[in-house]
Amino acid sequence: MPQYRAIVGGECFVFDGLAQVLAAATPERSGDQLAGIAARSAPERVAARYVLADLPLAEFLTTALIPYEVDEVTRLIIDAHDRAAFAPVASMTVGGLRDWLLSPATTTADLTAVARGLTPEMVAAVSKLMRNQDLIRVARKAEVVTRFRNTLGLKGRLSTRLQPNHPADDLKGIAVAVLDGLLRGAGDAVIGINPASDSVENCLHMLTALDGLRQRFDMPTQTCVLTHVTNSLEVMERGGPLDLVFQSIAGTEGANRGFGIDLALLAEAQDAALSLNRGTVGQDVMYFETGQGAALSAGAHHGVDQQTLEARAYGVARAFRPLLVNTVVGFIGPEYLYDGKQIIRAGLEDHFCGKILGLPMGVDVCYTNHVEADQDDMDTLMTVLAAAGVNFVITVPGADDVMLSYQSLAFEDIDYLRTISGLAPAPEFQQWLARMNLAGEGTRALPDLSDITRRMGFVA
C-alpha cells in the first residue's frame, strides 16, 4: 500500500493509502467521524488536500480503493472506463482537473465529452478541493438530457418529482396531493409514490390509478411506485402499466446486497422495461435513489469515506442510462450528516459529482427532525441548487411527508424557485400546463376538488 506525506505547520502527516487521503481531505462529516476515518484536525485535512491536489488522475486507474477481485462495483468502474474520453485530461493531477473544470474555456460540450473518461473516485477527489461556489459554478455548465414522455435536463429548465405519499396508501388522499402539486406546476420529472405497503398487489393498484390519471388528462409525464426492483419485475410480468423501474443503490457490492440487488438484477429489470416501449420521446426507463452514508449503515464501506462511496453509486447508475437519479441528501440521519451545514455541502457535492459523471442529477432537499437543521437550511440548499442547474427536486404537500416522516420541499417552493430563477418545467409539460390553464394566472382558479378526484378515477 503506498504512503503519502505532506507537511503543514511544521508537522509531517502520513497517510496509509489513497482511501485514507480521500477520507482525511473530506470536509467535516459526522459519518466519517463515526467510521473513524475522518481527519483528526484542520491541519491534517489541509495536508490531505495538498497530497490530493498533486496526485495524478491516472493513479486512480491503478489503485483501487476496494479490490477489483472482491467488489463488482469496482469491476464495473474499471471495465467501463473510456480511455479515449479520458485522453484530454489523462496527464492532469486532481488539482489540474479542478483548474480545467473551473476554466471559462471549458465548455458544456467539453464536460459531456470527458464524462465517461472520469471515474467516480476522480470526481469525488476533485470535489474535495472545491469551495461551495466552485461546485455550483462547474455543475451549472454541465447539461445532461434524458427522455421518456418528456425532455428533462435542458438548460433553463427545472423539473420536479411530485411525491403524493399517503400513510395508508389511500387513493383519495393521493389524488388530493397530486392535484395540489399539478396546480403548482409540479410533476414533470415524475409522479412518484413511496408505498406504505410494498406488496405487488398494492403497487399494481396504485400504478393502475396513476396511469389512469395520466391517460385521462393526456399528461406528458411518467409515473412510478417506488417499490423494490423484484416487485417491478413481477408487476411487468403481470402486465402492469409500469413506466420506470425504481431502485435504491449504493457504491459497494456489499451495500447493494443489503438492498437485495446486484448489477445483473438491474440489467434484467432494465431489459424488461425497455421491452414495454412505453416512452414516447425516449426510452430512459431507470430511476435510482442514493444517499451519503448508505454503505456505512450497511457495514460495507471498506474504510472509504461516504462521499466517495456516494460517487461510486453514481458509477452504478451511469451504467443503466437512467431517466432520473436523486440523492436523498438529509434523509439518513445525523449519524451521517449532522447539521444544515453538512447537508448543504453534501447536496452540492452530490449534484456536482453526478452531473460531471454524466447523470441526470436531482436532489431531495430534505432532513429528518432529529438533525440539527431546519427549513431555512433547505431554503438555502434549494436556492443554490437551482443556481447550479439541478435537473429536478422533490416536492411534497406542505414540505412534510407524513408517510416517511421527514421534511422536504413544498409544492409552493417550486413556484418560488421558478420565479426567482426564470427556470421553466420540461417543455412538453409546460405546454400541457398552459393547455390545462394550470400555469401562471390559471393556478388561481382552482377546479372543484370532488369533481377532479372523480374524473381522475381515484374515487367512485
Short mmCIF file of C-alpha atoms in Angstrom, two decimals:
data_model
loop_
_atom_site.label_atom_id
_atom_site.label_comp_id
_atom_site.label_asym_id
_atom_site.label_seq_id
_atom_site.Cartn_x
_atom_site.Cartn_y
_atom_site.Cartn_z
CA MET A 1 0.00 0.00 0.00
CA PRO A 2 1.53 3.36 -0.99
CA GLN A 3 2.12 6.02 1.65
CA TYR A 4 1.52 9.71 1.06
CA ARG A 5 3.08 12.56 3.04
CA ALA A 6 2.64 16.30 3.41
CA ILE A 7 3.99 18.88 5.86
CA VAL A 8 1.67 21.53 7.29
CA GLY A 9 2.67 23.94 10.06
CA GLY A 10 5.93 22.09 10.59
CA GLU A 11 4.18 18.77 11.19
CA CYS A 12 4.54 15.83 8.81
CA PHE A 13 1.31 13.95 8.14
CA VAL A 14 1.49 10.41 6.77
CA PHE A 15 -1.44 8.72 5.04
CA ASP A 16 -1.53 4.96 4.56
CA GLY A 17 -3.14 4.56 1.19
CA LEU A 18 -5.36 6.53 -1.15
CA ALA A 19 -8.56 5.81 0.79
CA GLN A 20 -7.07 7.48 3.85
CA VAL A 21 -6.07 10.54 1.82
CA LEU A 22 -9.59 10.89 0.41
CA ALA A 23 -11.21 10.46 3.82
CA ALA A 24 -8.92 12.99 5.51
CA ALA A 25 -9.43 15.52 2.70
CA THR A 26 -13.22 15.45 3.05
CA PRO A 27 -14.99 18.42 4.67
CA GLU A 28 -16.11 17.63 8.21
CA ARG A 29 -18.73 14.89 8.18
CA SER A 30 -20.32 13.03 11.08
CA GLY A 31 -20.47 9.78 9.11
CA ASP A 32 -16.72 9.70 8.55
CA GLN A 33 -16.19 10.53 12.21
CA LEU A 34 -18.47 7.64 13.13
CA ALA A 35 -16.43 5.34 10.88
CA GLY A 36 -13.17 6.55 12.48
CA ILE A 37 -11.65 7.70 9.19
CA ALA A 38 -12.10 11.49 9.30
CA ALA A 39 -9.23 13.95 9.63
CA ARG A 40 -8.35 14.44 13.29
CA SER A 41 -7.55 18.13 12.88
CA ALA A 42 -7.80 21.00 10.42
CA PRO A 43 -4.06 20.81 9.63
CA GLU A 44 -4.41 17.11 8.78
CA ARG A 45 -7.31 17.93 6.45
CA VAL A 46 -5.18 20.58 4.73
CA ALA A 47 -2.27 18.14 4.41
CA ALA A 48 -4.53 15.54 2.76
CA ARG A 49 -5.73 18.15 0.29
CA TYR A 50 -2.13 19.06 -0.56
CA VAL A 51 -1.49 15.39 -1.33
CA LEU A 52 -4.68 15.11 -3.33
CA ALA A 53 -4.01 18.23 -5.41
CA ASP A 54 -0.69 16.80 -6.63
CA LEU A 55 -1.99 13.27 -7.25
CA PRO A 56 -2.07 12.20 -10.93
CA LEU A 57 -5.53 11.24 -12.14
CA ALA A 58 -4.00 8.15 -13.72
CA GLU A 59 -3.28 6.81 -10.23
CA PHE A 60 -6.99 6.16 -9.75
CA LEU A 61 -6.84 3.69 -12.64
CA THR A 62 -4.13 1.61 -10.99
CA THR A 63 -5.04 1.97 -7.30
CA ALA A 64 -8.44 0.51 -6.42
CA LEU A 65 -9.99 1.73 -3.16
CA ILE A 66 -11.89 -1.56 -2.92
CA PRO A 67 -10.13 -4.54 -4.56
CA TYR A 68 -11.24 -5.46 -8.07
CA GLU A 69 -11.47 -9.12 -7.11
CA VAL A 70 -13.99 -8.66 -4.29
CA ASP A 71 -16.30 -5.89 -5.49
CA GLU A 72 -18.40 -5.83 -8.66
CA VAL A 73 -18.82 -2.05 -8.46
CA THR A 74 -15.05 -1.67 -8.72
CA ARG A 75 -15.04 -4.04 -11.68
CA LEU A 76 -17.82 -2.06 -13.36
CA ILE A 77 -15.96 1.24 -12.89
CA ILE A 78 -12.65 -0.08 -14.21
CA ASP A 79 -14.02 -2.20 -17.05
CA ALA A 80 -16.34 0.58 -18.30
CA HIS A 81 -13.67 3.29 -18.24
CA ASP A 82 -13.47 5.11 -21.57
CA ARG A 83 -9.78 5.78 -22.24
CA ALA A 84 -10.50 7.83 -25.36
CA ALA A 85 -12.74 10.19 -23.38
CA PHE A 86 -10.08 10.33 -20.65
CA ALA A 87 -7.31 11.34 -23.04
CA PRO A 88 -7.80 15.15 -22.81
CA VAL A 89 -7.26 15.09 -19.02
CA ALA A 90 -5.04 11.99 -18.72
CA SER A 91 -1.88 13.94 -17.90
CA MET A 92 -3.57 16.08 -15.23
CA THR A 93 -3.39 15.92 -11.46
CA VAL A 94 -6.50 16.25 -9.33
CA GLY A 95 -5.62 19.91 -8.80
CA GLY A 96 -5.12 20.33 -12.52
CA LEU A 97 -8.53 18.84 -13.18
CA ARG A 98 -10.04 21.38 -10.77
CA ASP A 99 -8.42 24.23 -12.68
CA TRP A 100 -9.61 22.79 -16.00
CA LEU A 101 -13.19 22.38 -14.77
CA LEU A 102 -13.28 25.95 -13.48
CA SER A 103 -11.70 27.47 -16.57
CA PRO A 104 -14.08 29.65 -18.65
CA ALA A 105 -12.55 27.95 -21.70
CA THR A 106 -14.01 24.58 -20.63
CA THR A 107 -17.48 24.33 -22.13
CA THR A 108 -20.59 22.25 -21.67
CA ALA A 109 -19.54 20.19 -24.70
CA ASP A 110 -16.12 19.57 -23.12
CA LEU A 111 -17.74 18.29 -19.92
CA THR A 112 -20.03 16.00 -21.89
CA ALA A 113 -17.13 14.62 -23.92
CA VAL A 114 -14.95 13.83 -20.92
CA ALA A 115 -17.63 12.42 -18.60
CA ARG A 116 -17.13 8.74 -19.49
CA GLY A 117 -13.40 9.15 -19.04
CA LEU A 118 -13.71 10.23 -15.43
CA THR A 119 -14.12 7.63 -12.71
CA PRO A 120 -16.29 8.32 -9.66
CA GLU A 121 -13.18 8.39 -7.47
CA MET A 122 -11.58 11.09 -9.64
CA VAL A 123 -14.68 13.25 -9.44
CA ALA A 124 -15.07 12.73 -5.70
CA ALA A 125 -11.41 13.68 -5.25
CA VAL A 126 -11.68 16.94 -7.17
CA SER A 127 -14.85 17.91 -5.30
CA LYS A 128 -12.86 17.79 -2.04
CA LEU A 129 -10.64 20.60 -3.35
CA MET A 130 -13.59 22.85 -4.19
CA ARG A 131 -15.44 25.54 -2.33
CA ASN A 132 -19.23 25.52 -2.49
CA GLN A 133 -19.19 28.20 -5.17
CA ASP A 134 -16.83 26.05 -7.27
CA LEU A 135 -19.25 23.13 -7.08
CA ILE A 136 -22.08 25.42 -8.21
CA ARG A 137 -20.09 27.07 -10.98
CA VAL A 138 -18.91 23.86 -12.61
CA ALA A 139 -22.16 21.91 -12.23
CA ARG A 140 -24.03 24.82 -13.82
CA LYS A 141 -22.02 24.29 -17.02
CA ALA A 142 -22.99 20.63 -17.28
CA GLU A 143 -26.09 19.56 -19.18
CA VAL A 144 -27.49 16.02 -19.01
CA VAL A 145 -30.68 15.48 -21.01
CA THR A 146 -32.92 12.41 -20.68
CA ARG A 147 -36.26 11.47 -22.21
CA PHE A 148 -39.29 9.27 -21.65
CA ARG A 149 -42.60 11.11 -22.16
CA ASN A 150 -40.95 14.49 -21.90
CA THR A 151 -37.48 16.02 -22.15
CA LEU A 152 -35.67 16.57 -18.85
CA GLY A 153 -32.43 18.38 -18.05
CA LEU A 154 -32.35 21.10 -20.70
CA LYS A 155 -30.66 24.33 -19.70
CA GLY A 156 -33.14 26.89 -18.44
CA ARG A 157 -35.39 24.15 -17.03
CA LEU A 158 -36.09 22.92 -13.50
CA SER A 159 -38.22 19.81 -13.07
CA THR A 160 -39.90 18.25 -10.05
CA ARG A 161 -40.92 14.91 -8.73
CA LEU A 162 -44.45 15.19 -7.35
CA GLN A 163 -44.44 12.92 -4.27
CA PRO A 164 -48.02 12.29 -3.08
CA ASN A 165 -47.23 9.75 -0.36
CA HIS A 166 -50.03 8.69 1.98
CA PRO A 167 -49.59 6.73 5.25
CA ALA A 168 -52.42 4.35 4.31
CA ASP A 169 -51.91 4.41 0.51
CA ASP A 170 -55.43 5.88 0.31
CA LEU A 171 -56.13 6.75 -3.31
CA LYS A 172 -58.37 9.70 -2.49
CA GLY A 173 -55.63 11.21 -0.32
CA ILE A 174 -53.11 10.57 -3.08
CA ALA A 175 -55.44 12.24 -5.60
CA VAL A 176 -55.69 15.37 -3.46
CA ALA A 177 -51.90 15.60 -3.21
CA VAL A 178 -51.48 15.04 -6.96
CA LEU A 179 -53.95 17.79 -7.73
CA ASP A 180 -52.24 20.14 -5.27
CA GLY A 181 -48.92 19.52 -6.97
CA LEU A 182 -50.22 19.90 -10.51
CA LEU A 183 -51.80 23.23 -9.61
CA ARG A 184 -48.33 24.43 -8.59
CA GLY A 185 -46.68 23.13 -11.76
CA ALA A 186 -45.02 20.11 -10.12
CA GLY A 187 -44.75 16.61 -11.59
CA ASP A 188 -42.83 16.86 -14.85
CA ALA A 189 -39.92 14.67 -13.71
CA VAL A 190 -42.25 12.00 -12.35
CA ILE A 191 -45.32 11.50 -10.21
CA GLY A 192 -43.76 9.03 -7.80
CA ILE A 193 -45.26 7.36 -4.73
CA ASN A 194 -43.36 5.66 -1.92
CA PRO A 195 -45.81 2.88 -0.99
CA ALA A 196 -46.66 2.37 2.66
CA SER A 197 -47.35 -1.26 1.82
CA ASP A 198 -44.83 -2.78 -0.59
CA SER A 199 -46.91 -5.73 -1.79
CA VAL A 200 -47.10 -6.35 -5.51
CA GLU A 201 -50.91 -6.16 -5.39
CA ASN A 202 -50.80 -2.73 -3.76
CA CYS A 203 -48.19 -1.48 -6.22
CA LEU A 204 -50.31 -2.68 -9.14
CA HIS A 205 -53.36 -0.94 -7.66
CA MET A 206 -51.58 2.41 -7.34
CA LEU A 207 -49.77 2.18 -10.69
CA THR A 208 -53.07 1.50 -12.43
CA ALA A 209 -54.67 4.53 -10.76
CA LEU A 210 -51.73 6.80 -11.63
CA ASP A 211 -51.66 5.60 -15.22
CA GLY A 212 -55.40 6.18 -15.49
CA LEU A 213 -54.90 9.74 -14.26
CA ARG A 214 -52.14 10.32 -16.80
CA GLN A 215 -54.19 8.96 -19.68
CA ARG A 216 -57.40 10.82 -18.73
CA PHE A 217 -55.60 14.15 -18.84
CA ASP A 218 -53.05 13.25 -21.55
CA MET A 219 -50.22 14.29 -19.25
CA PRO A 220 -46.73 14.27 -20.78
CA THR A 221 -45.00 12.83 -17.74
CA GLN A 222 -44.17 9.46 -16.21
CA THR A 223 -45.48 7.71 -13.12
CA CYS A 224 -43.76 5.43 -10.66
CA VAL A 225 -44.40 3.48 -7.48
CA LEU A 226 -41.04 3.27 -5.74
CA THR A 227 -41.05 -0.41 -4.94
CA HIS A 228 -38.18 -2.89 -4.93
CA VAL A 229 -36.86 -3.91 -8.34
CA THR A 230 -38.03 -7.50 -7.87
CA ASN A 231 -41.58 -6.22 -7.37
CA SER A 232 -41.24 -4.13 -10.54
CA LEU A 233 -40.27 -7.25 -12.44
CA GLU A 234 -43.35 -9.07 -11.17
CA VAL A 235 -45.56 -6.08 -11.97
CA MET A 236 -44.28 -6.15 -15.56
CA GLU A 237 -44.80 -9.91 -15.79
CA ARG A 238 -48.41 -9.36 -14.75
CA GLY A 239 -48.96 -6.67 -17.38
CA GLY A 240 -48.96 -3.69 -15.02
CA PRO A 241 -48.57 -0.18 -16.51
CA LEU A 242 -45.01 0.40 -15.30
CA ASP A 243 -43.11 3.37 -16.75
CA LEU A 244 -39.93 3.46 -14.65
CA VAL A 245 -38.00 0.83 -12.71
CA PHE A 246 -37.00 2.31 -9.36
CA GLN A 247 -34.24 1.12 -7.05
CA SER A 248 -32.08 2.47 -4.23
CA ILE A 249 -28.41 1.81 -4.97
CA ALA A 250 -25.06 2.24 -3.22
CA GLY A 251 -21.36 2.35 -4.05
CA THR A 252 -20.21 -1.09 -2.97
CA GLU A 253 -21.26 -4.63 -3.80
CA GLY A 254 -21.91 -5.35 -0.13
CA ALA A 255 -24.17 -2.33 0.34
CA ASN A 256 -26.13 -3.24 -2.79
CA ARG A 257 -26.57 -6.76 -1.47
CA GLY A 258 -28.05 -5.12 1.63
CA PHE A 259 -30.62 -3.58 -0.72
CA GLY A 260 -31.25 -7.05 -2.18
CA ILE A 261 -29.77 -6.27 -5.59
CA ASP A 262 -26.79 -6.80 -7.83
CA LEU A 263 -25.84 -5.46 -11.26
CA ALA A 264 -27.29 -8.45 -13.09
CA LEU A 265 -30.71 -7.90 -11.49
CA LEU A 266 -30.68 -4.22 -12.51
CA ALA A 267 -29.81 -5.20 -16.08
CA GLU A 268 -32.67 -7.74 -16.14
CA ALA A 269 -35.14 -5.11 -14.97
CA GLN A 270 -33.89 -2.54 -17.48
CA ASP A 271 -34.30 -5.01 -20.33
CA ALA A 272 -37.83 -5.85 -19.20
CA ALA A 273 -38.85 -2.17 -19.00
CA LEU A 274 -37.33 -1.40 -22.39
CA SER A 275 -39.33 -4.23 -23.93
CA LEU A 276 -42.56 -2.46 -22.92
CA ASN A 277 -41.69 0.52 -25.13
CA ARG A 278 -43.91 2.87 -23.11
CA GLY A 279 -41.92 6.06 -23.70
CA THR A 280 -42.99 8.50 -26.39
CA VAL A 281 -39.96 10.78 -26.81
CA GLY A 282 -37.32 8.43 -25.39
CA GLN A 283 -36.72 5.14 -23.60
CA ASP A 284 -34.73 6.06 -20.49
CA VAL A 285 -36.53 3.74 -18.07
CA MET A 286 -34.50 3.62 -14.84
CA TYR A 287 -34.86 5.72 -11.70
CA PHE A 288 -32.21 5.48 -8.96
CA GLU A 289 -32.05 6.94 -5.47
CA THR A 290 -28.88 7.28 -3.41
CA GLY A 291 -27.66 8.91 -0.21
CA GLN A 292 -24.38 9.53 1.58
CA GLY A 293 -23.91 7.01 4.39
CA ALA A 294 -25.75 4.08 2.80
CA ALA A 295 -22.68 1.84 2.65
CA LEU A 296 -21.58 2.74 6.19
CA SER A 297 -25.05 1.98 7.57
CA ALA A 298 -24.87 -1.41 5.83
CA GLY A 299 -21.42 -2.17 7.31
CA ALA A 300 -20.00 -2.31 3.78
CA HIS A 301 -17.86 0.83 3.45
CA HIS A 302 -14.40 -0.82 3.35
CA GLY A 303 -12.84 2.16 5.13
CA VAL A 304 -13.74 4.54 2.30
CA ASP A 305 -15.34 7.89 3.06
CA GLN A 306 -19.07 8.25 2.49
CA GLN A 307 -18.85 10.96 -0.16
CA THR A 308 -16.51 8.91 -2.35
CA LEU A 309 -18.79 5.90 -1.95
CA GLU A 310 -21.73 8.08 -2.97
CA ALA A 311 -19.88 8.97 -6.17
CA ARG A 312 -19.29 5.25 -6.77
CA ALA A 313 -23.06 4.75 -6.58
CA TYR A 314 -23.27 7.16 -9.50
CA GLY A 315 -20.90 4.84 -11.34
CA VAL A 316 -23.52 2.12 -10.91
CA ALA A 317 -26.32 4.41 -12.08
CA ARG A 318 -24.38 5.56 -15.13
CA ALA A 319 -24.21 2.00 -16.47
CA PHE A 320 -28.01 1.87 -16.88
CA ARG A 321 -28.81 5.13 -18.72
CA PRO A 322 -31.31 6.38 -16.11
CA LEU A 323 -34.03 8.93 -16.69
CA LEU A 324 -33.64 10.18 -13.11
CA VAL A 325 -31.13 9.93 -10.28
CA ASN A 326 -31.51 11.72 -6.98
CA THR A 327 -29.71 11.83 -3.68
CA VAL A 328 -31.94 11.95 -0.60
CA VAL A 329 -29.33 14.15 0.92
CA GLY A 330 -30.50 14.65 4.51
CA PHE A 331 -32.72 11.61 4.91
CA ILE A 332 -30.43 9.03 6.51
CA GLY A 333 -29.86 11.00 9.70
CA PRO A 334 -27.41 12.95 11.86
CA GLU A 335 -25.06 9.98 12.22
CA TYR A 336 -24.04 10.67 8.62
CA LEU A 337 -24.82 14.38 8.05
CA TYR A 338 -25.09 16.12 11.40
CA ASP A 339 -26.48 19.57 10.64
CA GLY A 340 -27.63 22.02 8.00
CA LYS A 341 -24.10 22.98 7.03
CA GLN A 342 -23.12 19.38 6.33
CA ILE A 343 -26.37 18.74 4.43
CA ILE A 344 -25.89 21.81 2.22
CA ARG A 345 -22.31 20.84 1.42
CA ALA A 346 -23.27 17.22 0.72
CA GLY A 347 -26.12 18.28 -1.57
CA LEU A 348 -23.77 20.41 -3.64
CA GLU A 349 -21.15 17.64 -3.75
CA ASP A 350 -23.66 15.01 -4.82
CA HIS A 351 -25.13 17.21 -7.53
CA PHE A 352 -21.69 18.18 -8.83
CA CYS A 353 -20.37 14.62 -8.89
CA GLY A 354 -23.46 13.22 -10.57
CA LYS A 355 -23.58 15.88 -13.27
CA ILE A 356 -19.84 15.67 -14.07
CA LEU A 357 -20.16 11.90 -14.40
CA GLY A 358 -22.96 12.45 -16.94
CA LEU A 359 -26.02 11.73 -14.79
CA PRO A 360 -29.42 13.48 -14.79
CA MET A 361 -28.97 14.55 -11.20
CA GLY A 362 -31.71 15.61 -8.84
CA VAL A 363 -31.76 16.22 -5.10
CA ASP A 364 -34.32 15.56 -2.41
CA VAL A 365 -33.66 18.70 -0.37
CA CYS A 366 -34.61 17.20 2.97
CA TYR A 367 -33.86 16.49 6.61
CA THR A 368 -35.22 14.41 9.46
CA ASN A 369 -36.46 16.03 12.65
CA HIS A 370 -33.56 14.79 14.78
CA VAL A 371 -30.96 16.56 12.59
CA GLU A 372 -29.62 20.00 13.56
CA ALA A 373 -31.27 21.63 10.54
CA ASP A 374 -34.45 23.48 9.68
CA GLN A 375 -36.41 24.75 6.71
CA ASP A 376 -34.22 27.84 6.40
CA ASP A 377 -31.31 25.49 5.62
CA MET A 378 -33.46 23.83 2.98
CA ASP A 379 -34.32 27.25 1.51
CA THR A 380 -30.60 27.88 1.14
CA LEU A 381 -29.87 24.50 -0.41
CA MET A 382 -32.73 24.58 -2.92
CA THR A 383 -31.76 28.10 -4.00
CA VAL A 384 -28.10 27.28 -4.59
CA LEU A 385 -29.04 24.03 -6.36
CA ALA A 386 -31.29 25.97 -8.73
CA ALA A 387 -28.32 28.24 -9.43
CA ALA A 388 -26.18 25.13 -10.00
CA GLY A 389 -28.56 23.77 -12.65
CA VAL A 390 -30.04 20.83 -10.76
CA ASN A 391 -32.19 18.68 -13.05
CA PHE A 392 -35.02 18.22 -10.56
CA VAL A 393 -36.05 18.45 -6.93
CA ILE A 394 -38.67 16.56 -4.92
CA THR A 395 -41.82 18.26 -3.65
CA VAL A 396 -44.44 17.06 -1.17
CA PRO A 397 -47.60 18.60 0.33
CA GLY A 398 -46.66 21.28 2.84
CA ALA A 399 -42.97 20.24 2.83
CA ASP A 400 -43.94 17.48 5.29
CA ASP A 401 -44.02 13.86 4.15
CA VAL A 402 -46.49 12.33 6.60
CA MET A 403 -45.78 8.79 5.41
CA LEU A 404 -41.97 8.81 5.58
CA SER A 405 -41.87 11.31 8.50
CA TYR A 406 -39.31 13.71 7.11
CA GLN A 407 -39.19 17.29 5.81
CA SER A 408 -38.66 18.02 2.12
CA LEU A 409 -39.77 20.86 -0.19
CA ALA A 410 -43.35 22.03 -0.66
CA PHE A 411 -45.14 22.46 -3.97
CA GLU A 412 -45.04 26.20 -3.27
CA ASP A 413 -41.23 26.04 -3.20
CA ILE A 414 -41.04 25.15 -6.89
CA ASP A 415 -43.07 28.26 -7.66
CA TYR A 416 -40.55 30.30 -5.65
CA LEU A 417 -37.58 28.73 -7.42
CA ARG A 418 -39.01 29.26 -10.88
CA THR A 419 -39.99 32.83 -10.03
CA ILE A 420 -36.55 33.93 -8.83
CA SER A 421 -34.59 31.98 -11.44
CA GLY A 422 -36.73 32.17 -14.56
CA LEU A 423 -36.42 28.39 -14.89
CA ALA A 424 -39.32 26.54 -16.53
CA PRO A 425 -40.67 22.96 -16.43
CA ALA A 426 -39.88 20.43 -19.13
CA PRO A 427 -41.08 21.88 -22.46
CA GLU A 428 -43.79 19.30 -23.13
CA PHE A 429 -45.10 19.63 -19.58
CA GLN A 430 -45.01 23.43 -19.75
CA GLN A 431 -47.18 23.32 -22.86
CA TRP A 432 -49.58 20.92 -21.13
CA LEU A 433 -49.89 23.23 -18.10
CA ALA A 434 -50.82 26.08 -20.42
CA ARG A 435 -53.41 23.95 -22.24
CA MET A 436 -54.97 22.94 -18.91
CA ASN A 437 -54.95 26.51 -17.58
CA LEU A 438 -52.63 25.39 -14.77
CA ALA A 439 -49.80 27.82 -15.47
CA GLY A 440 -49.33 31.38 -14.31
CA GLU A 441 -52.61 33.15 -13.52
CA GLY A 442 -54.55 29.97 -14.21
CA THR A 443 -53.42 28.45 -10.91
CA ARG A 444 -55.66 30.91 -9.07
CA ALA A 445 -58.84 29.38 -10.49
CA LEU A 446 -58.91 26.11 -8.57
CA PRO A 447 -61.31 23.50 -10.00
CA ASP A 448 -63.83 21.71 -7.84
CA LEU A 449 -61.89 19.09 -5.88
CA SER A 450 -64.60 16.41 -5.72
CA ASP A 451 -65.18 16.65 -9.46
CA ILE A 452 -61.47 16.35 -10.23
CA THR A 453 -60.97 13.31 -7.98
CA ARG A 454 -63.92 11.57 -9.65
CA ARG A 455 -62.58 12.38 -13.12
CA MET A 456 -59.18 11.02 -12.14
CA GLY A 457 -60.78 7.70 -11.37
CA PHE A 458 -59.46 7.63 -7.80
CA VAL A 459 -62.91 7.64 -6.22
CA ALA A 460 -66.37 6.45 -7.22
#
